[in-house]
mmCIF file of C-alpha atoms and ligand atoms in Angstrom:
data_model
loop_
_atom_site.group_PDB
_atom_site.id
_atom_site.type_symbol
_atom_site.label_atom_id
_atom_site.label_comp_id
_atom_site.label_asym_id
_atom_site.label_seq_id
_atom_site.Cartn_x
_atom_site.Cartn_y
_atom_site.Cartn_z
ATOM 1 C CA UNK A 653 55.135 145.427 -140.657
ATOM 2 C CA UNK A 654 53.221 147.005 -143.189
ATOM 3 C CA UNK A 655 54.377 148.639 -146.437
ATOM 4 C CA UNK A 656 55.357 152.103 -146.915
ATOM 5 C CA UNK A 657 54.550 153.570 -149.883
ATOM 6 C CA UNK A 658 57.453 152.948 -152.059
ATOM 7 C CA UNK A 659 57.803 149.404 -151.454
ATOM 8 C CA UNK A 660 54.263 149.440 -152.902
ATOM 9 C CA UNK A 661 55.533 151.391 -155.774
ATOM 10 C CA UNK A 662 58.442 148.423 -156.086
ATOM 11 C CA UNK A 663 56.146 145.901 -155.867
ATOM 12 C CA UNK A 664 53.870 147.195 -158.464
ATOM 13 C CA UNK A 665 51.247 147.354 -156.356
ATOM 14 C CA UNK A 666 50.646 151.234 -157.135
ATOM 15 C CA UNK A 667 51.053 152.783 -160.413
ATOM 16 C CA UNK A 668 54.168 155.263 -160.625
ATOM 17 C CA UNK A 669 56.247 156.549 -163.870
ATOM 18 C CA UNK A 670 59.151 154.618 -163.421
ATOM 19 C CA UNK A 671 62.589 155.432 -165.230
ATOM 20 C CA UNK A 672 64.984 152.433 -164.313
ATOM 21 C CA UNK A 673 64.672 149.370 -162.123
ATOM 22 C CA UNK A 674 66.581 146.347 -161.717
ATOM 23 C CA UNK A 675 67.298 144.097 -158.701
ATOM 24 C CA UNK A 676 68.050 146.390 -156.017
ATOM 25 C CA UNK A 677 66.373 150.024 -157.009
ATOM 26 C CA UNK A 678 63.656 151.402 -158.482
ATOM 27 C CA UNK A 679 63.791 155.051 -159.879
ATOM 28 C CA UNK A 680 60.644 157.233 -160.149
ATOM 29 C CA UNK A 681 59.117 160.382 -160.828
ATOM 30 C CA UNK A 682 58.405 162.228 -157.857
ATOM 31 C CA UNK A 683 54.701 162.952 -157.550
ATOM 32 C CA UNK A 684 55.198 166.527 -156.428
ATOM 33 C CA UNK A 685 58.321 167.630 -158.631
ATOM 34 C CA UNK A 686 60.449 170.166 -157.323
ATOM 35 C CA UNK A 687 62.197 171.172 -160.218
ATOM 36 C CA UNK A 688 61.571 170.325 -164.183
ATOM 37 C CA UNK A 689 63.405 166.510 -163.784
ATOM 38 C CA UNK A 690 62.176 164.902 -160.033
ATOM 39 C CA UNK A 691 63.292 161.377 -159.563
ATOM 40 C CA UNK A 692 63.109 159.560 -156.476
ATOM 41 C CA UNK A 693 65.846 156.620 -156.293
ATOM 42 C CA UNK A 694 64.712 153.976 -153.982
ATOM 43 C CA UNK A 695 66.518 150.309 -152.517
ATOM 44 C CA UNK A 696 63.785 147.472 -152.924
ATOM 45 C CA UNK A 697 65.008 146.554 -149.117
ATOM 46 C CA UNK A 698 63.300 149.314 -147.165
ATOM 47 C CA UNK A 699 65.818 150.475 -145.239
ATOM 48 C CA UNK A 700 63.607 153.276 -143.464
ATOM 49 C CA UNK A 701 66.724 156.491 -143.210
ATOM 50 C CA UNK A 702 70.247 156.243 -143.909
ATOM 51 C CA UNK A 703 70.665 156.151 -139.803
ATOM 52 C CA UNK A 704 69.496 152.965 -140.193
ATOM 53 C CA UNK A 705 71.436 152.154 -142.876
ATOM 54 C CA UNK A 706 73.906 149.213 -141.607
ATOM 55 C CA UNK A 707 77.387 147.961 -143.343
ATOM 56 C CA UNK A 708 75.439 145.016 -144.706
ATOM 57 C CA UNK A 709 73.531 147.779 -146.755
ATOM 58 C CA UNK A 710 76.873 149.275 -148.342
ATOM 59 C CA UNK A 711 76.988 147.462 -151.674
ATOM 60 C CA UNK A 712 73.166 148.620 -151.936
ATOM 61 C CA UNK A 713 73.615 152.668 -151.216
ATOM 62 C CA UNK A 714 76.892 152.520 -153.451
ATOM 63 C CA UNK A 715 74.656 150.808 -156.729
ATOM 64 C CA UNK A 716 71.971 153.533 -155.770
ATOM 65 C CA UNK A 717 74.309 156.278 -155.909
ATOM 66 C CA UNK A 718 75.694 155.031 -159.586
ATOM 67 C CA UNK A 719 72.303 154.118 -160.574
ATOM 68 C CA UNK A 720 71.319 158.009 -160.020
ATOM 69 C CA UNK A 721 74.362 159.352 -161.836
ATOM 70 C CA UNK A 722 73.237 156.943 -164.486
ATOM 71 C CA UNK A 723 69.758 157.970 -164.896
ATOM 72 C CA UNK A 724 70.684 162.046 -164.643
ATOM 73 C CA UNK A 725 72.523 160.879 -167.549
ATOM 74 C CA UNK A 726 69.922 159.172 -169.457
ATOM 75 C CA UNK A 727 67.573 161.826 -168.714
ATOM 76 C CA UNK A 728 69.570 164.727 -170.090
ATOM 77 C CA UNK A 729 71.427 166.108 -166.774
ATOM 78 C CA UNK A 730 74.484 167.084 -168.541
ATOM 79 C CA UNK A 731 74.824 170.592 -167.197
ATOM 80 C CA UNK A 732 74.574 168.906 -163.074
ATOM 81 C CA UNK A 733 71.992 168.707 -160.756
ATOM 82 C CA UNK A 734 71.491 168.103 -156.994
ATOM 83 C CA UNK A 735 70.860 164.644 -154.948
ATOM 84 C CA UNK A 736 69.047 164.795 -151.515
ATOM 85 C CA UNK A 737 68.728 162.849 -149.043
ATOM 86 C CA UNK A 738 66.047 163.618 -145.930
ATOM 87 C CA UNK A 739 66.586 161.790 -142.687
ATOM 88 C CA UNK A 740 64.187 162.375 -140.190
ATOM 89 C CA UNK A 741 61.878 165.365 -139.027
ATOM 90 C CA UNK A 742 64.336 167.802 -139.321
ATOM 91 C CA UNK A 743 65.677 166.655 -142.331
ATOM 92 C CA UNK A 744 62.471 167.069 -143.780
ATOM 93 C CA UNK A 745 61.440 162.879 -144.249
ATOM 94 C CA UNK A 746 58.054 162.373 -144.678
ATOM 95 C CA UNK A 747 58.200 158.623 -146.206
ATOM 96 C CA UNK A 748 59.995 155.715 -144.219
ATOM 97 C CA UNK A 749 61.998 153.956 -146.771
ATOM 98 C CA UNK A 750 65.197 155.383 -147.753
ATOM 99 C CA UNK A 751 65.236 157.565 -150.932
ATOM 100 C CA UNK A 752 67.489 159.873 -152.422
ATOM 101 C CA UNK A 753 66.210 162.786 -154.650
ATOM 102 C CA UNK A 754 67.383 163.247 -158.276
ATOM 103 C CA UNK A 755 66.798 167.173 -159.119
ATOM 104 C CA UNK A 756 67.134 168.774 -162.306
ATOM 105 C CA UNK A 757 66.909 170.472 -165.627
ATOM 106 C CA UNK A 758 67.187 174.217 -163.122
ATOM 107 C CA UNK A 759 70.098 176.035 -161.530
ATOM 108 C CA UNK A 760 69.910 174.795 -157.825
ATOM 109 C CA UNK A 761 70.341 177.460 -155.339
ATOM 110 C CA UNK A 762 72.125 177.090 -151.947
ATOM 111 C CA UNK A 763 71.724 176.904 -149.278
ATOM 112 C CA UNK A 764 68.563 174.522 -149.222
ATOM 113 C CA UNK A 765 65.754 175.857 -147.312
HETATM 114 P P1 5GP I 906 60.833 162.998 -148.360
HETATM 115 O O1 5GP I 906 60.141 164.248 -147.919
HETATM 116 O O2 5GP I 906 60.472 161.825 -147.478
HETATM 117 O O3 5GP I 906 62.317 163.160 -148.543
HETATM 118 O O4 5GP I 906 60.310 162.699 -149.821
HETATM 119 C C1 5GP I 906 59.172 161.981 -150.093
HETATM 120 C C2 5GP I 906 58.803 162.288 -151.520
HETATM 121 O O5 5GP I 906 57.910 161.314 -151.972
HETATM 122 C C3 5GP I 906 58.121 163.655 -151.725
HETATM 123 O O6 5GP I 906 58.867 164.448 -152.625
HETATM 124 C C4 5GP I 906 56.748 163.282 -152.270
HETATM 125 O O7 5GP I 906 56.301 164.185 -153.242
HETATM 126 C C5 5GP I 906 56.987 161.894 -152.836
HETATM 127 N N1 5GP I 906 55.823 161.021 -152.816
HETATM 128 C C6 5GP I 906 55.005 160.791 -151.750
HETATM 129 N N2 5GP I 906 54.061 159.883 -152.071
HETATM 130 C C7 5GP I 906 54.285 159.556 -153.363
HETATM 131 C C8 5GP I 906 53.630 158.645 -154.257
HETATM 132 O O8 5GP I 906 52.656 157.978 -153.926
HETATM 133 N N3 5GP I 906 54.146 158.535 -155.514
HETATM 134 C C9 5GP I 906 55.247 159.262 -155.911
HETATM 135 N N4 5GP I 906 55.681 159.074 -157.159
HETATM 136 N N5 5GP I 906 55.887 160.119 -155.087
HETATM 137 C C10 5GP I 906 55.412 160.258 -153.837
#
């Protein structure tokens, strides 16, 4: 199976301004930012939606959760921001792998278009 985009970005093997990493996840800007702070929070494991997502992937969606509260930390979220996550067409997914959406740094209005 061939890579989707953000295992490429994982795997170094396309350049992206990264923010954390570690084991599991990667955290990057967002190429076309929605708001002033755009992270995307990605598992290495491409897990392509959370449908997908199985109980063996648990511990991994729990660290990626904490590892985005941690990073809207680091990068100055103190007064909140939103976390998204697009599952398929009507959800608005447009890239296979699992990723949640770190938005900040501007009042969030609801509901989402
Ligand atoms: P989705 O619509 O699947 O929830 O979100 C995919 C996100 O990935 C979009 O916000 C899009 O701007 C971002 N994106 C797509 N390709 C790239 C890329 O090559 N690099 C980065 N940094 N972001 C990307």
């Amino acid at each position: 199976m061939s890579k989707t985009i953000f295992q490429k970005i994982a795997d170094q093997e396309i350049s992206a301004h990264l923010v954390y990493e570690d084991d599991q996840v990667v955290a990057f800007r967002d190429l076309h930012p929605q708001a002033p702070v755009h992270v995307l929070i990605v598992p290495r494991r491409p897990i392509p939606r959370l449908a997908e997502a199985a109980a063996g992937d648990q511990a991994v969606l729990g660290h990626l959760l904490l590892k985005a509260a941690e990073v809207a930390r680091k990068l100055g979220l103190g007064n909140g921001y939103r976390l998204v996550i697009n599952n398929g067409p009507d959800g608005g997914e447009t890239v296979p792998h699992l990723h949640c959406h770190l938005l900040g740094g501007r009042p969030m209005t609801w509901p989402p278009g």
